[in-house]
Short mmCIF file of C-alpha atoms in Angstrom, two decimals:
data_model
loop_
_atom_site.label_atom_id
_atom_site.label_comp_id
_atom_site.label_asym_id
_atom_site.label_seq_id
_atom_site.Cartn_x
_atom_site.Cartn_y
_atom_site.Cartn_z
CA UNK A 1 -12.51 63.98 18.08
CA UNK A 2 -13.95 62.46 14.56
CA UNK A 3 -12.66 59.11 13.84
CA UNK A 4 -11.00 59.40 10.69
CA UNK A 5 -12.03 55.85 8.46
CA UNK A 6 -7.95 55.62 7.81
CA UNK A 7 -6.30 56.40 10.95
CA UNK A 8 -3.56 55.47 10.81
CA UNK A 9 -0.11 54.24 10.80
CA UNK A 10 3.53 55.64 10.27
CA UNK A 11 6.03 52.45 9.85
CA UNK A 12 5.13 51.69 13.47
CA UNK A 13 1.39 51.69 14.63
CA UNK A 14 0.31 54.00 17.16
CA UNK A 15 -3.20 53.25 19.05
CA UNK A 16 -5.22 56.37 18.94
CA UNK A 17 -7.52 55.92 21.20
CA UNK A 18 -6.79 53.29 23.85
CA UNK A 19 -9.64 52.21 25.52
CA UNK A 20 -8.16 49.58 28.58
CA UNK A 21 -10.60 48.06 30.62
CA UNK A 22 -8.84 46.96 34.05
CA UNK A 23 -10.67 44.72 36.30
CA UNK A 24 -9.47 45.59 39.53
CA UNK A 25 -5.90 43.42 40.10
CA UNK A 26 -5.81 41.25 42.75
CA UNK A 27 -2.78 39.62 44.98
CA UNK A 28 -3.50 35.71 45.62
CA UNK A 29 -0.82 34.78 48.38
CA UNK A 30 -0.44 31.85 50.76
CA UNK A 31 -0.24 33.55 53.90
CA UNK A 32 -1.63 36.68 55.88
CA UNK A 33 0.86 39.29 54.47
CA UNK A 34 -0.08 41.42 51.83
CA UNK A 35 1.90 40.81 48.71
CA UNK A 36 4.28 38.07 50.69
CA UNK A 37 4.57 34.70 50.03
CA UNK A 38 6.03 32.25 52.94
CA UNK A 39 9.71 32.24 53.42
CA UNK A 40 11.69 29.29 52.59
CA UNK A 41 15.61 28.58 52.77
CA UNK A 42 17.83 27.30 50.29
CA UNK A 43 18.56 23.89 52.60
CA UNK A 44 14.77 23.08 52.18
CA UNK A 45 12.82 21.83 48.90
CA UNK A 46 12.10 25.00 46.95
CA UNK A 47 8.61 24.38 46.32
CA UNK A 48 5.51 27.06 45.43
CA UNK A 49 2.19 26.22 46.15
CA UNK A 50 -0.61 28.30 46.03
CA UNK A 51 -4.30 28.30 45.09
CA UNK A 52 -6.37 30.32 42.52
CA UNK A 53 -10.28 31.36 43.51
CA UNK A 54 -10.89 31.83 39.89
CA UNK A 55 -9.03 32.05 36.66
CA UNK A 56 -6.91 34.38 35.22
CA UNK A 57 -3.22 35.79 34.04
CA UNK A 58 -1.03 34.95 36.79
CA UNK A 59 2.66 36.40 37.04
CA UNK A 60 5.14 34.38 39.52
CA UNK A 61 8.56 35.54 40.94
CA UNK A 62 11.15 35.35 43.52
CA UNK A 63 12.26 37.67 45.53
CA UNK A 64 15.60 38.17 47.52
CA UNK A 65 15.95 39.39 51.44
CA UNK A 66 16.42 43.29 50.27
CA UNK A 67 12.98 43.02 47.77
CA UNK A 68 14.85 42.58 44.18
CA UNK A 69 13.38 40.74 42.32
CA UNK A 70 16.52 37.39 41.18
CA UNK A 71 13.78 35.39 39.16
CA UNK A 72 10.35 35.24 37.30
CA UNK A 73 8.74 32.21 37.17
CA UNK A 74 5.64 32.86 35.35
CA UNK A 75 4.38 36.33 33.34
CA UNK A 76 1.17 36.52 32.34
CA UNK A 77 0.28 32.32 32.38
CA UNK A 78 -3.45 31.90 31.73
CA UNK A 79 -4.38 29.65 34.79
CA UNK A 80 -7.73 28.38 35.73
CA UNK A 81 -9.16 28.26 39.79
CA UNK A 82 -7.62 25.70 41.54
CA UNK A 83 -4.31 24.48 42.88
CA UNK A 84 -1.02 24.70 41.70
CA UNK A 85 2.63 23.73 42.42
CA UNK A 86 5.91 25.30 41.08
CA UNK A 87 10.03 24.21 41.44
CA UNK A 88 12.51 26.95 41.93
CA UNK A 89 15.89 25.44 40.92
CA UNK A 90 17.36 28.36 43.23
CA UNK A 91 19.03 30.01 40.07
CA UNK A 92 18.41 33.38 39.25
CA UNK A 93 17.67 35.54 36.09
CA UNK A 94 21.27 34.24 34.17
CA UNK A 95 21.48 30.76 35.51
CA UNK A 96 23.40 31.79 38.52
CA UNK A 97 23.13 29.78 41.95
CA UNK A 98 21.60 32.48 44.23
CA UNK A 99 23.72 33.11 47.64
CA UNK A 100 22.42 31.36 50.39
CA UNK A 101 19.72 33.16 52.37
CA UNK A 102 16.17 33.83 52.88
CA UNK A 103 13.88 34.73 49.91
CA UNK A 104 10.35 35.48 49.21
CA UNK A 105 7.83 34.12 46.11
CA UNK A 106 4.90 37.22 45.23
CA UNK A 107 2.10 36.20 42.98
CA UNK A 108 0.03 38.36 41.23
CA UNK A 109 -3.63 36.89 39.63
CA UNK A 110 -5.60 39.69 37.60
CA UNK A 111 -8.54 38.96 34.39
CA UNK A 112 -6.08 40.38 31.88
CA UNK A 113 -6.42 43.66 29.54
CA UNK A 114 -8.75 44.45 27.31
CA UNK A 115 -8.42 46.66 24.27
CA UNK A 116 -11.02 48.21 22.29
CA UNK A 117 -9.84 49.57 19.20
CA UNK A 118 -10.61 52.98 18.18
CA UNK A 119 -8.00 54.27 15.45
CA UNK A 120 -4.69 54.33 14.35
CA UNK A 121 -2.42 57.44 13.46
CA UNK A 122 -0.22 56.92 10.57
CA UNK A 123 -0.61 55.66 6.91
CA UNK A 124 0.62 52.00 6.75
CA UNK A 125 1.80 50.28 3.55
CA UNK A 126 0.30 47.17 4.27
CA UNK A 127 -3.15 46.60 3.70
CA UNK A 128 -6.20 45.93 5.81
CA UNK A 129 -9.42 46.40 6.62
CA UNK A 130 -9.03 49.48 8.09
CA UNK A 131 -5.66 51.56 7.93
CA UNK A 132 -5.61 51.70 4.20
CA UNK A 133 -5.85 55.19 3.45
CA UNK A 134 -3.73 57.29 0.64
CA UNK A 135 -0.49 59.37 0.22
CA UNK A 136 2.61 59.68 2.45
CA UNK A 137 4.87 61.95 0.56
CA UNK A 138 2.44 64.94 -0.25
CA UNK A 139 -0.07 66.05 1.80
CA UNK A 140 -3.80 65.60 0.16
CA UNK A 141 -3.79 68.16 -3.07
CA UNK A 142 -6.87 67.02 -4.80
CA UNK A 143 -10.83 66.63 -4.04
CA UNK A 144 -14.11 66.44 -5.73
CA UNK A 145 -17.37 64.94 -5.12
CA UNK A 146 -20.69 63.82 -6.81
CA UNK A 147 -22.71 64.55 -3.84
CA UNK A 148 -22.20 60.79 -2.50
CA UNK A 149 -18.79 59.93 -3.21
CA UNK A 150 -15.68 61.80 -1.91
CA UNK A 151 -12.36 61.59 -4.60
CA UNK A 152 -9.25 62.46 -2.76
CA UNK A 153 -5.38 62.63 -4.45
CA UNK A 154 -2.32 62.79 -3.53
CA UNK A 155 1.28 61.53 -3.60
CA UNK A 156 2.22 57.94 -1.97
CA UNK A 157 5.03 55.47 -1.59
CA UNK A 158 3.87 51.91 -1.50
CA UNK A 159 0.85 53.24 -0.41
CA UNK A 160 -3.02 54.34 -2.77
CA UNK A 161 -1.70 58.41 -4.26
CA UNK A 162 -6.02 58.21 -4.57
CA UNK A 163 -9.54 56.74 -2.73
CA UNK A 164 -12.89 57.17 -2.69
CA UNK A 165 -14.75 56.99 0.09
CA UNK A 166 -18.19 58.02 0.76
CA UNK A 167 -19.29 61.34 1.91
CA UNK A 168 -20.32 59.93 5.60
CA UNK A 169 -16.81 58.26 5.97
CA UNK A 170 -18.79 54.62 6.43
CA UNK A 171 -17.39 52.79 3.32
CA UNK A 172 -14.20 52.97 1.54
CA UNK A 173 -14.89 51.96 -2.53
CA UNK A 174 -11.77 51.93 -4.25
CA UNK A 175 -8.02 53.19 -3.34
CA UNK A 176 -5.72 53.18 -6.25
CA UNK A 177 -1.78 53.86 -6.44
CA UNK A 178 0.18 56.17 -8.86
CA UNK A 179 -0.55 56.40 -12.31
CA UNK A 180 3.26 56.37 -13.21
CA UNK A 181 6.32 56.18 -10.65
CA UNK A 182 6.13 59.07 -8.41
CA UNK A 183 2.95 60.83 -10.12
CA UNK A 184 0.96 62.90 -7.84
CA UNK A 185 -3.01 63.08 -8.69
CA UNK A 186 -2.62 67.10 -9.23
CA UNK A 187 -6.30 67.67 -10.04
CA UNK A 188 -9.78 65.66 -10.44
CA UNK A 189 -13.06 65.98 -12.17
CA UNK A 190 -15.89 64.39 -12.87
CA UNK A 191 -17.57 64.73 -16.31
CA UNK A 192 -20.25 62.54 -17.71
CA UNK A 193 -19.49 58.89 -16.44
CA UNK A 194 -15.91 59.43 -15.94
CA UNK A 195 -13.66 60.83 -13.37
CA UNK A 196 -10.48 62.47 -14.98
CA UNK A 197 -7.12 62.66 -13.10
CA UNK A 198 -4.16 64.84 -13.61
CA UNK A 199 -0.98 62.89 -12.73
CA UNK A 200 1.94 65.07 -12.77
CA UNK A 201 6.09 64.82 -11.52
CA UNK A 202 8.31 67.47 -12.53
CA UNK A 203 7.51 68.28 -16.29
CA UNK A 204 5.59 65.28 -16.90
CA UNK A 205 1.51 65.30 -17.10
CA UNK A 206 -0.86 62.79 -18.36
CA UNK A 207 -5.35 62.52 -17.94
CA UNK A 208 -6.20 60.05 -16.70
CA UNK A 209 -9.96 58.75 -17.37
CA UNK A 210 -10.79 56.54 -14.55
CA UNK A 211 -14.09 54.39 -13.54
CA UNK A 212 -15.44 56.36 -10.59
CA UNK A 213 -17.18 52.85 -9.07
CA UNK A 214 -13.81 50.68 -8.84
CA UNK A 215 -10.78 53.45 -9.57
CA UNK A 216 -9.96 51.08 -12.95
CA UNK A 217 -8.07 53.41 -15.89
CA UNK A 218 -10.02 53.42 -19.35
CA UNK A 219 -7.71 55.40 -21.29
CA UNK A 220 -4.87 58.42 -20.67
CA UNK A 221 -3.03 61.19 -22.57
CA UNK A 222 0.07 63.09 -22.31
CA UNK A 223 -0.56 66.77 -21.37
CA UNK A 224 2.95 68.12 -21.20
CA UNK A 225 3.69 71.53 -22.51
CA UNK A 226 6.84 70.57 -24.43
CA UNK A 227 8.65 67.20 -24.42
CA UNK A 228 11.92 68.96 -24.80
CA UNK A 229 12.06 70.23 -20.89
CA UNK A 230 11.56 66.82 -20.10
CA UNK A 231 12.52 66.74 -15.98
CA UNK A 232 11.93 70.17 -15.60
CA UNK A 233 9.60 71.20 -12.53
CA UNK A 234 6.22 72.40 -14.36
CA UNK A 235 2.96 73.35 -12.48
CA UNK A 236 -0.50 72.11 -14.17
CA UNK A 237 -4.29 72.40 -12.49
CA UNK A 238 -6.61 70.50 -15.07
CA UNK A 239 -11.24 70.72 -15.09
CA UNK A 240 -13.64 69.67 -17.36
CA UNK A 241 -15.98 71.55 -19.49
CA UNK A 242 -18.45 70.27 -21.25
CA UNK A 243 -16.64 67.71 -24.02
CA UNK A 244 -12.88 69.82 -23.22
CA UNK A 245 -10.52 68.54 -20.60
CA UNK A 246 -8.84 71.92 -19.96
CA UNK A 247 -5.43 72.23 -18.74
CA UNK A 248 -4.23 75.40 -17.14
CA UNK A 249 -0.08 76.07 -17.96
CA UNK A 250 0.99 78.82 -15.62
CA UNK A 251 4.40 79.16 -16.62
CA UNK A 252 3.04 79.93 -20.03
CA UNK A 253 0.26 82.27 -19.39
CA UNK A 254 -1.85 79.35 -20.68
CA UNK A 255 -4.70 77.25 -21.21
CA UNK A 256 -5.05 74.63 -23.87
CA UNK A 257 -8.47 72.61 -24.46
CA UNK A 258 -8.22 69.01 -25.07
CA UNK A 259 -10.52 66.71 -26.78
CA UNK A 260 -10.37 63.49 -26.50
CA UNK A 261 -13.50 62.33 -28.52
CA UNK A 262 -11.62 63.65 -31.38
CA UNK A 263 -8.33 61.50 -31.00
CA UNK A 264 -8.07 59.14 -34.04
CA UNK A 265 -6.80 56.27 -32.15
CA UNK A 266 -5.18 55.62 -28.07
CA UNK A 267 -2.17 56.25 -29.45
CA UNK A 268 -2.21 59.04 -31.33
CA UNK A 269 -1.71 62.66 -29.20
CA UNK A 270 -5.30 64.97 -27.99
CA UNK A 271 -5.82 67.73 -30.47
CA UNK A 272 -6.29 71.05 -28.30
CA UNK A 273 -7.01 74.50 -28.64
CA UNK A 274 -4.74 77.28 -26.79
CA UNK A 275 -5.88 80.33 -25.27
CA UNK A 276 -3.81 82.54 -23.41
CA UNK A 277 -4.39 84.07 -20.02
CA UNK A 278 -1.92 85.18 -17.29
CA UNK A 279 -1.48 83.06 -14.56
CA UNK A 280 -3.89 80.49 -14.86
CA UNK A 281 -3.47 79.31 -11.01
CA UNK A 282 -6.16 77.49 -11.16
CA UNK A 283 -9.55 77.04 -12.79
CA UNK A 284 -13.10 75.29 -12.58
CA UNK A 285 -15.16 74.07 -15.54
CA UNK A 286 -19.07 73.77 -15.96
CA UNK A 287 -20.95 71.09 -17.97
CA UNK A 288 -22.29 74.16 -20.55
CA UNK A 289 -18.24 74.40 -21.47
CA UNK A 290 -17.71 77.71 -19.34
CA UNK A 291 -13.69 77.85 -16.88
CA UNK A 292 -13.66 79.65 -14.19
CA UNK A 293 -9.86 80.60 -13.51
CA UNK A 294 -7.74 82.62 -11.01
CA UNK A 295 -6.04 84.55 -13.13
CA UNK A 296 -3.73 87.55 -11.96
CA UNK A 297 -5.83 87.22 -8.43
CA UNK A 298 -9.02 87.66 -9.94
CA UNK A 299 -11.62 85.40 -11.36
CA UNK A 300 -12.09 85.48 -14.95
CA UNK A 301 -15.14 83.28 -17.01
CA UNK A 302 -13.11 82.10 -20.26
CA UNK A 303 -14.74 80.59 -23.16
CA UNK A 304 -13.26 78.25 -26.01
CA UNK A 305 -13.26 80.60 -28.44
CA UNK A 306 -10.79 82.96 -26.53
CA UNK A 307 -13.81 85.43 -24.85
CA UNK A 308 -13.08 86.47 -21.74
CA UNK A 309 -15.30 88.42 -18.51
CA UNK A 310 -14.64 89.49 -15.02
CA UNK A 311 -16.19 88.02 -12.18
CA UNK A 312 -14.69 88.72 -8.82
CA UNK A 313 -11.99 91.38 -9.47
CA UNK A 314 -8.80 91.35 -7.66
CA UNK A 315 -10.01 94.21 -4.59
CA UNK A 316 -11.99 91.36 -3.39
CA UNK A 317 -9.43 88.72 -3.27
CA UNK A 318 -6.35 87.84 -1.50
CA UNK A 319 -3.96 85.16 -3.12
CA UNK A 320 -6.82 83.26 -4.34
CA UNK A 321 -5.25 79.86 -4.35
CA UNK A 322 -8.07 77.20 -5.43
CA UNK A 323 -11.99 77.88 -6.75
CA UNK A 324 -14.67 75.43 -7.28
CA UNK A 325 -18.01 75.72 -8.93
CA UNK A 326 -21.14 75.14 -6.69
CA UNK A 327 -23.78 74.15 -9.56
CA UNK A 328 -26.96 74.01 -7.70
CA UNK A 329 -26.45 77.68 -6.68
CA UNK A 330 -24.59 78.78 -9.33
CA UNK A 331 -22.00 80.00 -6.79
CA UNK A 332 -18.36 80.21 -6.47
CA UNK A 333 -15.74 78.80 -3.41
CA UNK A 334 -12.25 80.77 -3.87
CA UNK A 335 -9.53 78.88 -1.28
CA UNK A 336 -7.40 81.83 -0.59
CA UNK A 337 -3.82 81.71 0.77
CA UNK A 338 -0.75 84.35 1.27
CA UNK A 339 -1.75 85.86 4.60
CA UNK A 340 -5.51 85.22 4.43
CA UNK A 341 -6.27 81.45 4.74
CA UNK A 342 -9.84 81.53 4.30
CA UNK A 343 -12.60 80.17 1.69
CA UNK A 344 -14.73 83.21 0.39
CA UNK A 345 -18.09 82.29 -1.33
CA UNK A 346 -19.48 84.57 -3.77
CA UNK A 347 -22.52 84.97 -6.53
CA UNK A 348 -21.51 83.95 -9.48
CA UNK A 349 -24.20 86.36 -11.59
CA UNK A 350 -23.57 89.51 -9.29
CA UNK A 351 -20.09 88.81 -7.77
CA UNK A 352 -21.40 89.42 -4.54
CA UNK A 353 -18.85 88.40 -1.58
CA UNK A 354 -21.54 85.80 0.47
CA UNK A 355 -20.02 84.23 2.96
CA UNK A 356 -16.38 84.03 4.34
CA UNK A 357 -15.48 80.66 6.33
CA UNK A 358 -12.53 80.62 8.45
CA UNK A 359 -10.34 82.62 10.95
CA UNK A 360 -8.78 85.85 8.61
CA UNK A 361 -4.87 85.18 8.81
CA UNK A 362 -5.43 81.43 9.74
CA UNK A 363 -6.24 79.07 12.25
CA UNK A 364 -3.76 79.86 15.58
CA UNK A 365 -1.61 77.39 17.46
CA UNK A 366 -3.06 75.95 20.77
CA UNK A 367 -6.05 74.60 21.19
CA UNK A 368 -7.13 73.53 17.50
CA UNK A 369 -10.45 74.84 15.85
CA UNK A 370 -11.54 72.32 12.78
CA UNK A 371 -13.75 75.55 11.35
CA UNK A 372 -10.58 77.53 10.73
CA UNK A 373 -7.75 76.76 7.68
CA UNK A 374 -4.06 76.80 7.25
CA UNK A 375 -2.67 76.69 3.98
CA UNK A 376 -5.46 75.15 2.29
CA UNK A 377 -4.44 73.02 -0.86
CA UNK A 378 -7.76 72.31 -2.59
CA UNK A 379 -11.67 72.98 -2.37
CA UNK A 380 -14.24 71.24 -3.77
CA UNK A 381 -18.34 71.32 -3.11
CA UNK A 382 -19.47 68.69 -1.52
CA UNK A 383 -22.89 68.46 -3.73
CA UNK A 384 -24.95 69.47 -0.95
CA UNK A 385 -24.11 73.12 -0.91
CA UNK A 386 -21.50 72.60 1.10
CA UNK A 387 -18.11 72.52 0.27
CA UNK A 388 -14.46 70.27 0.97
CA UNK A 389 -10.90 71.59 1.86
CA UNK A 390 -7.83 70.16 1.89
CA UNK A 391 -5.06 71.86 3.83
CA UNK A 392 -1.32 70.59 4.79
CA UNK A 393 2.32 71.36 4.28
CA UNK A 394 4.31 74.73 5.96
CA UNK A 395 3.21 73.34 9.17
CA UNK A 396 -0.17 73.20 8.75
CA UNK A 397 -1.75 69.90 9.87
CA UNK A 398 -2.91 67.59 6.84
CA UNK A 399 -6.32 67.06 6.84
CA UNK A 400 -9.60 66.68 4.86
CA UNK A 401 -12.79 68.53 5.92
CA UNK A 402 -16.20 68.75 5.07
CA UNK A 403 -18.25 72.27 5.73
CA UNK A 404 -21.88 72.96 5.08
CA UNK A 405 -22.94 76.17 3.68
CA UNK A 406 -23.32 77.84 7.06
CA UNK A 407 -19.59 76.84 7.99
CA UNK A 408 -20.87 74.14 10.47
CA UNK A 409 -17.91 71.41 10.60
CA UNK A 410 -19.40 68.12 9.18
CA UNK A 411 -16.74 65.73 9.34
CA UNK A 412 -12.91 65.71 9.07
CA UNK A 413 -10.25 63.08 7.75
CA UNK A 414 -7.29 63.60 9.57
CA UNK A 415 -4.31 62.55 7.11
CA UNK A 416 -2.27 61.43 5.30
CA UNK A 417 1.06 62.04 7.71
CA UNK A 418 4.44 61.69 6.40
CA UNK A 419 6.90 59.42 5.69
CA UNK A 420 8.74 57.57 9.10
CA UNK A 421 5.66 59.73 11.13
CA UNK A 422 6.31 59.70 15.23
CA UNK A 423 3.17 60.03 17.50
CA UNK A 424 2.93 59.03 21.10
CA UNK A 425 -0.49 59.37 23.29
CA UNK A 426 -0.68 61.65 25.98
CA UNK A 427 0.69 59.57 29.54
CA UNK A 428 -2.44 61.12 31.15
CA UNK A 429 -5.12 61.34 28.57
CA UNK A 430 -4.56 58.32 26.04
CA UNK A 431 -7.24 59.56 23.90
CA UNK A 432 -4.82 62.83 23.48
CA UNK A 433 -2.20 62.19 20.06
CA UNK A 434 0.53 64.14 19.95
CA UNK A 435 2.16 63.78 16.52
CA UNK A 436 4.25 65.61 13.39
CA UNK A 437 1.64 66.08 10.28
CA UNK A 438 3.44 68.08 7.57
CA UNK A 439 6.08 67.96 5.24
CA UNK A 440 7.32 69.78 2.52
CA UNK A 441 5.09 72.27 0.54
CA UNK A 442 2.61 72.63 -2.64
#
């Protein structure tokens, strides 16, 4: 099983992996029965003394006539070899004056525990060096990648809504929390020297240009479709293309192109252009100012100026969810969903179906297989010609996973879970986690 760089924690920590090593416990007793130490009686001094060979936790108590245990000396006491002496007061656990009878001390000297640690399982709101990852309330929803940086978004309470980490999972760069109270980082893209967020909650929407080497915000505009719906649930999927920052509305069979060079000050609003398509689910841009979009479950090329062409028509596709551009092949990645759960590559200049990655109909229940998908929220290449999904929600486990172009599994992020998340290892295999990953839907 990977090692995710976040794992984890819920509002109690859970060890993922528990390596124990157990030196082999041994009983050091005063006398030549196993486990027994001499017998004494009340009328005598109750006195304990015993030697220790060499050092280690030692855990005292007495013991009455029918082997239950009325008192504990010592638990655990770091001791080193030699002797020692101990006074029983002849009281038991609650201060009580035992009954007057025969009773037995046991001793038991072992090295100790020790714990190796692996990962956690959970998302905790407290920071560290290694348990801070992002997002408790949504699964992860957004992803891109410049080939050595990975961008993820989400959704979090007192905890990053986005990260970057590097493509190998070895260092964590930035994590940053929500834009504005209970924002979720819809979409990312990269574009020039900037990466661009979409922050959305219920009708409100706002870019977000952000520093990709330290997550720091250098400016941010309101993308709404119509401040009078204020509060109103609205869905938005955001790209770049070329100097547009294109918003996809689709509610409103639209798209509107922003640009933000052309703002005459912070304050004042993004002039756009509108064009209107139906059902702009979602869209990719390209730096020559071309979108890709899912529209109607097909893939349409859309230009500023309004011009439209098919690529992939809808026979092809099945609930095409999420698509993302694959530059140095000129290549597409459609993320479908309904019934189909799978990533479909195709040529971008031929529309030639390529490759299909995953199990038709979804990964299965039982023994889990990290090359199939279920309910896949985002995809994303990975700069290398592979690509990055995102899946989570309707009982799907919430994960991030890189693929390479053959649909070899590269590495997975297992998280974020949810909110007040319960895990508990396996009593027989500790490095077996048994825990809830989903909530809600996108």
């Amino acid at each position: 099983m990977d090692i995710p760089v976040f794992f984890y924690y819920s509002m109690i920590g859970v060890v993922m992996h528990g390596i124990l090593t157990v030196v082999r416990m041994s009983w050091i007793v005063m006398c030549s029965v196993a486990l027994l130490g001499p017998t004494f009686s009340l009328a005598a001094l109750l006195s304990i003394d015993y030697q220790l060979e060499e050092g280690g936790r030692v855990s005292l108590a007495v013991y009455d006539a029918k082997g239950t245990m009325v008192r504990t000396l010592k638990s655990g006491v770091p001791e080193d070899a030699g002797q020692y002496h101990v006074d029983w007061d002849g009281l038991d656990h609650y201060g009580h004056a035992v009954a007057p009878g025969t009773y037995q001390w046991r001793l038991l000297r072992t090295p100790g525990l020790e714990a190796q640690y692996i990962g956690m399982l959970g998302t905790n709101a407290v920071p560290n060096s290694y348990d801070h990852w992002f997002a408790n309330h949504s699964m992860p929803v957004s992803a891109v990648s410049d080939g050595k940086w990975l961008y993820l978004g989400g959704m979090g309470e007192n905890v990053p809504a986005s990260l970057c980490v590097s493509l190998d999972g070895n260092d964590l760069r930035w994590t940053a929390h929500q834009r504005f109270a209970w924002a979720r980082d819809e979409s990312m893209a990269l574009a020039g020297d900037l990466l661009f967020s979409l922050s959305t909650h219920k009708s409100r929407a706002s870019v977000h240009a952000i520093d990709p080497q330290d997550g720091q915000e250098k400016f941010q505009f309101d993308v709404i479709w119509d401040e009078k719906d204020f509060g109103t649930v609205r869905q938005y999927q955001m790209t770049t293309a070329g100097q547009w920052i294109v918003i996809a509305y689709p509610e409103f069979d639209a798209l509107r192109w922003y640009e933000p060079a052309k703002r005459e000050n912070k304050k004042a609003p993004v002039p756009f252009t509108k064009t209107t398509l139906a059902k702009p689910v979602d869209m990719i841009g390209t730096p020559q100012g071309m979108v890709y979009v899912i529209s109607d479950d097909q893939v349409l090329r859309v230009e500023q100026n309004g011009s439209t062409q098919t690529i992939i028509d809808a026979s092809r596709l099945h609930s095409p969810y999420r698509i993302a551009y694959v530059a140095k092949s000129n290549q597409l990645l459609i993320a479908e969903r309904g019934d189909s759960h799978v990533v479909k590559r195709f040529d971008i200049a031929t529309g030639k179906l390529l490759r299909t990655y995953g199990r038709a109909g979804g990964r299965l229940g039982g023994v889990f297989i990290k090359t199939d998908f279920l309910n896949i929220c985002d995809v994303a290449d990975d700069g290398h010609g592979g690509f990055i999904v995102q899946e989570g929600g309707h009982g799907a486990l919430r994960r991030t996973v890189r693929m390479d172009a053959q649909g070899k599994h590269v590495r997975t992020w297992y998280g974020s879970p949810q909110f007040f998340n319960y895990a508990c290892p396996d009593p027989a295999d500790p490095s077996r986690i048994f825990y809830r990953s989903d909530e809600g839907s996108k």
